[in-house]
Amino acid sequence: MSANEQTLVMIKPDGVKRHLIGQIIQRFENKGLIIKEMKTTTLSNELVAEHYAHLVQKDFFHEVSDFMTSGPSVLMILEGDNVVEMVRTLIGVTNVVKAAPGTIRGDFGNAAVYHENVIHASDSIEAAQTEIKRFFS
Ligand code: ADP
């Protein structure tokens, strides 16, 4: 844990299409986190397969891949004290049906479509380093 710890956050295509970018970024700024880099891009199938390598064998992977490549995502590097853990807490658990109210997934996720959970954030410091390289170099 350090004051300049960094994490990778992605507002997924559902969040962009639903015009949630501003509201989501507001939550990070409210907590004092710094946006070090930010860009909009549409992910390729290859990049999604690399990013979600742990899911490639799952029967639902094609749905995740179609969704993640369906339009632009917003990628950002956030910096702050204990940022990896803090941002995972702010976004809520993967399944939006179980995500607590007050979290980003709990407040904005689509309970009718599992993969439409609005946002991704790195789940460990090691993952953050890998994902920052993946999307920003
Ligand atoms: P997280 O995004 O919370 O780190 P995972 O790495 O397990 O969670 O999953 C990556 C993404 O794949 C999820 O955010 C979600 O969009 C999608 N996903 C995960 N599990 C399922 C599932 N059972 N059915 C459909 N989509 C899923």
PDB file of C-alpha atoms and ligand atoms in Angstrom:
ATOM      1  CA  MET A   1       0.000   0.000   0.000  1.00  0.00           C
ATOM      2  CA  SER A   2       1.342   3.413  -0.950  1.00  0.00           C
ATOM      3  CA  ALA A   3       0.046   6.876  -1.775  1.00  0.00           C
ATOM      4  CA  ASN A   4       0.933   6.418  -5.445  1.00  0.00           C
ATOM      5  CA  GLU A   5      -0.585   2.951  -5.826  1.00  0.00           C
ATOM      6  CA  GLN A   6      -2.357   2.630  -9.182  1.00  0.00           C
ATOM      7  CA  THR A   7      -5.233   0.594 -10.580  1.00  0.00           C
ATOM      8  CA  LEU A   8      -6.825   0.053 -13.982  1.00  0.00           C
ATOM      9  CA  VAL A   9     -10.512   0.905 -14.325  1.00  0.00           C
ATOM     10  CA  MET A  10     -12.696   0.343 -17.362  1.00  0.00           C
ATOM     11  CA  ILE A  11     -16.207   1.732 -17.848  1.00  0.00           C
ATOM     12  CA  LYS A  12     -17.643  -1.016 -20.056  1.00  0.00           C
ATOM     13  CA  PRO A  13     -19.715  -0.414 -23.236  1.00  0.00           C
ATOM     14  CA  ASP A  14     -23.026  -0.530 -21.298  1.00  0.00           C
ATOM     15  CA  GLY A  15     -21.853   2.265 -18.992  1.00  0.00           C
ATOM     16  CA  VAL A  16     -20.752   4.398 -21.956  1.00  0.00           C
ATOM     17  CA  LYS A  17     -23.988   3.783 -23.925  1.00  0.00           C
ATOM     18  CA  ARG A  18     -26.070   4.680 -20.877  1.00  0.00           C
ATOM     19  CA  HIS A  19     -24.178   7.983 -20.359  1.00  0.00           C
ATOM     20  CA  LEU A  20     -22.885   6.974 -16.920  1.00  0.00           C
ATOM     21  CA  ILE A  21     -19.276   8.138 -17.406  1.00  0.00           C
ATOM     22  CA  GLY A  22     -19.688  11.397 -15.488  1.00  0.00           C
ATOM     23  CA  GLN A  23     -21.532   9.884 -12.538  1.00  0.00           C
ATOM     24  CA  ILE A  24     -18.971   7.093 -12.210  1.00  0.00           C
ATOM     25  CA  ILE A  25     -15.944   9.393 -12.394  1.00  0.00           C
ATOM     26  CA  GLN A  26     -17.596  11.681  -9.838  1.00  0.00           C
ATOM     27  CA  ARG A  27     -17.526   8.859  -7.308  1.00  0.00           C
ATOM     28  CA  PHE A  28     -13.780   8.373  -7.761  1.00  0.00           C
ATOM     29  CA  GLU A  29     -13.115  12.109  -7.519  1.00  0.00           C
ATOM     30  CA  ASN A  30     -15.308  12.326  -4.404  1.00  0.00           C
ATOM     31  CA  LYS A  31     -12.934   9.842  -2.737  1.00  0.00           C
ATOM     32  CA  GLY A  32      -9.883  11.940  -3.632  1.00  0.00           C
ATOM     33  CA  LEU A  33      -8.536   9.560  -6.267  1.00  0.00           C
ATOM     34  CA  ILE A  34      -6.424  11.024  -9.072  1.00  0.00           C
ATOM     35  CA  ILE A  35      -7.046  10.226 -12.743  1.00  0.00           C
ATOM     36  CA  LYS A  36      -3.530   9.796 -14.134  1.00  0.00           C
ATOM     37  CA  GLU A  37      -4.563   8.744 -17.652  1.00  0.00           C
ATOM     38  CA  MET A  38      -7.864   8.293 -19.462  1.00  0.00           C
ATOM     39  CA  LYS A  39      -8.924   7.313 -22.975  1.00  0.00           C
ATOM     40  CA  THR A  40     -11.864   5.929 -24.941  1.00  0.00           C
ATOM     41  CA  THR A  41     -11.360   2.873 -27.113  1.00  0.00           C
ATOM     42  CA  THR A  42     -13.291  -0.072 -28.566  1.00  0.00           C
ATOM     43  CA  LEU A  43     -11.648  -3.322 -27.503  1.00  0.00           C
ATOM     44  CA  SER A  44     -10.716  -6.012 -30.036  1.00  0.00           C
ATOM     45  CA  ASN A  45     -11.665  -9.681 -29.612  1.00  0.00           C
ATOM     46  CA  GLU A  46      -7.968 -10.462 -29.106  1.00  0.00           C
ATOM     47  CA  LEU A  47      -7.605  -7.963 -26.258  1.00  0.00           C
ATOM     48  CA  VAL A  48     -10.783  -9.227 -24.564  1.00  0.00           C
ATOM     49  CA  ALA A  49      -9.505 -12.820 -24.783  1.00  0.00           C
ATOM     50  CA  GLU A  50      -6.234 -11.719 -23.172  1.00  0.00           C
ATOM     51  CA  HIS A  51      -7.910  -9.629 -20.482  1.00  0.00           C
ATOM     52  CA  TYR A  52     -10.446 -12.338 -19.622  1.00  0.00           C
ATOM     53  CA  ALA A  53      -8.141 -15.329 -20.258  1.00  0.00           C
ATOM     54  CA  HIS A  54      -9.535 -16.984 -17.103  1.00  0.00           C
ATOM     55  CA  LEU A  55     -13.008 -17.046 -18.754  1.00  0.00           C
ATOM     56  CA  VAL A  56     -12.166 -18.105 -22.318  1.00  0.00           C
ATOM     57  CA  GLN A  57     -13.207 -21.738 -21.702  1.00  0.00           C
ATOM     58  CA  LYS A  58     -16.571 -20.791 -20.117  1.00  0.00           C
ATOM     59  CA  ASP A  59     -19.736 -21.383 -22.120  1.00  0.00           C
ATOM     60  CA  PHE A  60     -20.777 -17.744 -21.628  1.00  0.00           C
ATOM     61  CA  PHE A  61     -17.498 -16.302 -22.939  1.00  0.00           C
ATOM     62  CA  HIS A  62     -18.843 -15.449 -26.404  1.00  0.00           C
ATOM     63  CA  GLU A  63     -21.526 -13.288 -24.765  1.00  0.00           C
ATOM     64  CA  VAL A  64     -18.900 -11.478 -22.714  1.00  0.00           C
ATOM     65  CA  SER A  65     -16.697 -11.015 -25.775  1.00  0.00           C
ATOM     66  CA  ASP A  66     -19.547  -9.720 -27.984  1.00  0.00           C
ATOM     67  CA  PHE A  67     -20.543  -7.320 -25.215  1.00  0.00           C
ATOM     68  CA  MET A  68     -17.039  -6.028 -24.524  1.00  0.00           C
ATOM     69  CA  THR A  69     -16.402  -5.332 -28.236  1.00  0.00           C
ATOM     70  CA  SER A  70     -19.872  -3.834 -28.887  1.00  0.00           C
ATOM     71  CA  GLY A  71     -18.802  -0.194 -28.524  1.00  0.00           C
ATOM     72  CA  PRO A  72     -16.351   2.119 -26.825  1.00  0.00           C
ATOM     73  CA  SER A  73     -15.108   1.633 -23.283  1.00  0.00           C
ATOM     74  CA  VAL A  74     -13.437   4.272 -21.123  1.00  0.00           C
ATOM     75  CA  LEU A  75     -10.097   3.175 -19.706  1.00  0.00           C
ATOM     76  CA  MET A  76      -8.368   4.992 -16.884  1.00  0.00           C
ATOM     77  CA  ILE A  77      -5.487   4.717 -14.492  1.00  0.00           C
ATOM     78  CA  LEU A  78      -6.490   5.825 -11.005  1.00  0.00           C
ATOM     79  CA  GLU A  79      -3.972   6.645  -8.304  1.00  0.00           C
ATOM     80  CA  GLY A  80      -4.264   6.946  -4.541  1.00  0.00           C
ATOM     81  CA  ASP A  81      -3.649   5.408  -1.163  1.00  0.00           C
ATOM     82  CA  ASN A  82      -4.786   1.756  -1.193  1.00  0.00           C
ATOM     83  CA  VAL A  83      -6.529   2.442  -4.501  1.00  0.00           C
ATOM     84  CA  VAL A  84      -6.838  -1.185  -5.688  1.00  0.00           C
ATOM     85  CA  GLU A  85      -8.841  -2.305  -2.666  1.00  0.00           C
ATOM     86  CA  MET A  86     -10.782   0.970  -2.428  1.00  0.00           C
ATOM     87  CA  VAL A  87     -11.950   0.852  -6.040  1.00  0.00           C
ATOM     88  CA  ARG A  88     -12.999  -2.811  -5.783  1.00  0.00           C
ATOM     89  CA  THR A  89     -15.082  -1.805  -2.757  1.00  0.00           C
ATOM     90  CA  LEU A  90     -16.579   1.159  -4.639  1.00  0.00           C
ATOM     91  CA  ILE A  91     -17.566  -0.944  -7.669  1.00  0.00           C
ATOM     92  CA  GLY A  92     -19.183  -3.827  -5.732  1.00  0.00           C
ATOM     93  CA  VAL A  93     -19.250  -7.562  -6.430  1.00  0.00           C
ATOM     94  CA  THR A  94     -19.397  -9.058  -9.945  1.00  0.00           C
ATOM     95  CA  ASN A  95     -23.032 -10.180  -9.791  1.00  0.00           C
ATOM     96  CA  VAL A  96     -25.134  -7.002  -9.793  1.00  0.00           C
ATOM     97  CA  VAL A  97     -28.029  -8.846  -8.154  1.00  0.00           C
ATOM     98  CA  LYS A  98     -25.788  -9.240  -5.096  1.00  0.00           C
ATOM     99  CA  ALA A  99     -23.908  -5.933  -5.378  1.00  0.00           C
ATOM    100  CA  ALA A 100     -24.686  -3.672  -2.430  1.00  0.00           C
ATOM    101  CA  PRO A 101     -26.691  -0.473  -2.955  1.00  0.00           C
ATOM    102  CA  GLY A 102     -24.279   2.462  -2.984  1.00  0.00           C
ATOM    103  CA  THR A 103     -21.741   0.575  -5.084  1.00  0.00           C
ATOM    104  CA  ILE A 104     -21.420   1.343  -8.799  1.00  0.00           C
ATOM    105  CA  ARG A 105     -22.572  -2.128  -9.850  1.00  0.00           C
ATOM    106  CA  GLY A 106     -25.249  -2.141  -7.138  1.00  0.00           C
ATOM    107  CA  ASP A 107     -26.649   1.188  -8.305  1.00  0.00           C
ATOM    108  CA  PHE A 108     -26.249   0.943 -12.089  1.00  0.00           C
ATOM    109  CA  GLY A 109     -25.807  -2.733 -13.107  1.00  0.00           C
ATOM    110  CA  ASN A 110     -28.448  -4.445 -15.218  1.00  0.00           C
ATOM    111  CA  ALA A 111     -29.913  -7.213 -13.033  1.00  0.00           C
ATOM    112  CA  ALA A 112     -31.458  -8.866 -16.119  1.00  0.00           C
ATOM    113  CA  VAL A 113     -28.161  -9.438 -17.996  1.00  0.00           C
ATOM    114  CA  TYR A 114     -25.295 -10.891 -15.937  1.00  0.00           C
ATOM    115  CA  HIS A 115     -22.378  -9.456 -17.902  1.00  0.00           C
ATOM    116  CA  GLU A 116     -23.792  -5.897 -17.988  1.00  0.00           C
ATOM    117  CA  ASN A 117     -22.166  -4.810 -14.762  1.00  0.00           C
ATOM    118  CA  VAL A 118     -20.936  -1.433 -16.048  1.00  0.00           C
ATOM    119  CA  ILE A 119     -17.359  -1.436 -14.836  1.00  0.00           C
ATOM    120  CA  HIS A 120     -14.122  -3.380 -14.397  1.00  0.00           C
ATOM    121  CA  ALA A 121     -11.359  -2.715 -11.881  1.00  0.00           C
ATOM    122  CA  SER A 122      -8.143  -4.628 -11.169  1.00  0.00           C
ATOM    123  CA  ASP A 123      -8.504  -7.097  -8.293  1.00  0.00           C
ATOM    124  CA  SER A 124      -4.903  -7.019  -6.994  1.00  0.00           C
ATOM    125  CA  ILE A 125      -1.788  -4.842  -7.206  1.00  0.00           C
ATOM    126  CA  GLU A 126      -0.162  -7.439  -9.493  1.00  0.00           C
ATOM    127  CA  ALA A 127      -3.219  -7.495 -11.791  1.00  0.00           C
ATOM    128  CA  ALA A 128      -3.233  -3.682 -11.862  1.00  0.00           C
ATOM    129  CA  GLN A 129       0.378  -3.589 -13.066  1.00  0.00           C
ATOM    130  CA  THR A 130      -0.360  -6.138 -15.808  1.00  0.00           C
ATOM    131  CA  GLU A 131      -3.586  -4.414 -16.898  1.00  0.00           C
ATOM    132  CA  ILE A 132      -2.043  -0.924 -16.965  1.00  0.00           C
ATOM    133  CA  LYS A 133       0.651  -2.274 -19.314  1.00  0.00           C
ATOM    134  CA  ARG A 134      -2.009  -4.094 -21.371  1.00  0.00           C
ATOM    135  CA  PHE A 135      -4.098  -0.999 -22.024  1.00  0.00           C
ATOM    136  CA  PHE A 136      -1.661   1.924 -21.779  1.00  0.00           C
ATOM    137  CA  SER A 137       1.568   0.877 -23.487  1.00  0.00           C
TER     138      SER A 137
HETATM  139  P1  ADP B   1     -14.860  -9.221 -12.093  1.00  0.00           P
HETATM  140  O1  ADP B   1     -15.289  -8.430 -13.317  1.00  0.00           O
HETATM  141  O2  ADP B   1     -15.683  -8.821 -10.873  1.00  0.00           O
HETATM  142  O3  ADP B   1     -13.374  -9.166 -11.824  1.00  0.00           O
HETATM  143  P2  ADP B   1     -14.708 -11.905 -13.327  1.00  0.00           P
HETATM  144  O4  ADP B   1     -13.272 -11.697 -13.667  1.00  0.00           O
HETATM  145  O5  ADP B   1     -15.106 -13.218 -12.699  1.00  0.00           O
HETATM  146  O6  ADP B   1     -15.266 -10.762 -12.352  1.00  0.00           O
HETATM  147  O7  ADP B   1     -15.605 -11.769 -14.652  1.00  0.00           O
HETATM  148  C1  ADP B   1     -15.291 -10.843 -15.652  1.00  0.00           C
HETATM  149  C2  ADP B   1     -16.569 -10.357 -16.297  1.00  0.00           C
HETATM  150  O8  ADP B   1     -17.167 -11.426 -17.056  1.00  0.00           O
HETATM  151  C3  ADP B   1     -17.646  -9.950 -15.294  1.00  0.00           C
HETATM  152  O9  ADP B   1     -17.469  -8.637 -14.835  1.00  0.00           O
HETATM  153  C4  ADP B   1     -18.904 -10.107 -16.124  1.00  0.00           C
HETATM  154  O10 ADP B   1     -19.102  -9.002 -16.997  1.00  0.00           O
HETATM  155  C5  ADP B   1     -18.590 -11.364 -16.946  1.00  0.00           C
HETATM  156  N1  ADP B   1     -19.052 -12.598 -16.288  1.00  0.00           N
HETATM  157  C6  ADP B   1     -18.478 -13.237 -15.232  1.00  0.00           C
HETATM  158  N2  ADP B   1     -19.175 -14.341 -14.890  1.00  0.00           N
HETATM  159  C7  ADP B   1     -20.214 -14.420 -15.766  1.00  0.00           C
HETATM  160  C8  ADP B   1     -21.316 -15.342 -15.959  1.00  0.00           C
HETATM  161  N3  ADP B   1     -21.482 -16.411 -15.181  1.00  0.00           N
HETATM  162  N4  ADP B   1     -22.202 -15.079 -16.954  1.00  0.00           N
HETATM  163  C9  ADP B   1     -22.049 -14.003 -17.772  1.00  0.00           C
HETATM  164  N5  ADP B   1     -21.040 -13.104 -17.653  1.00  0.00           N
HETATM  165  C10 ADP B   1     -20.131 -13.296 -16.670  1.00  0.00           C
END
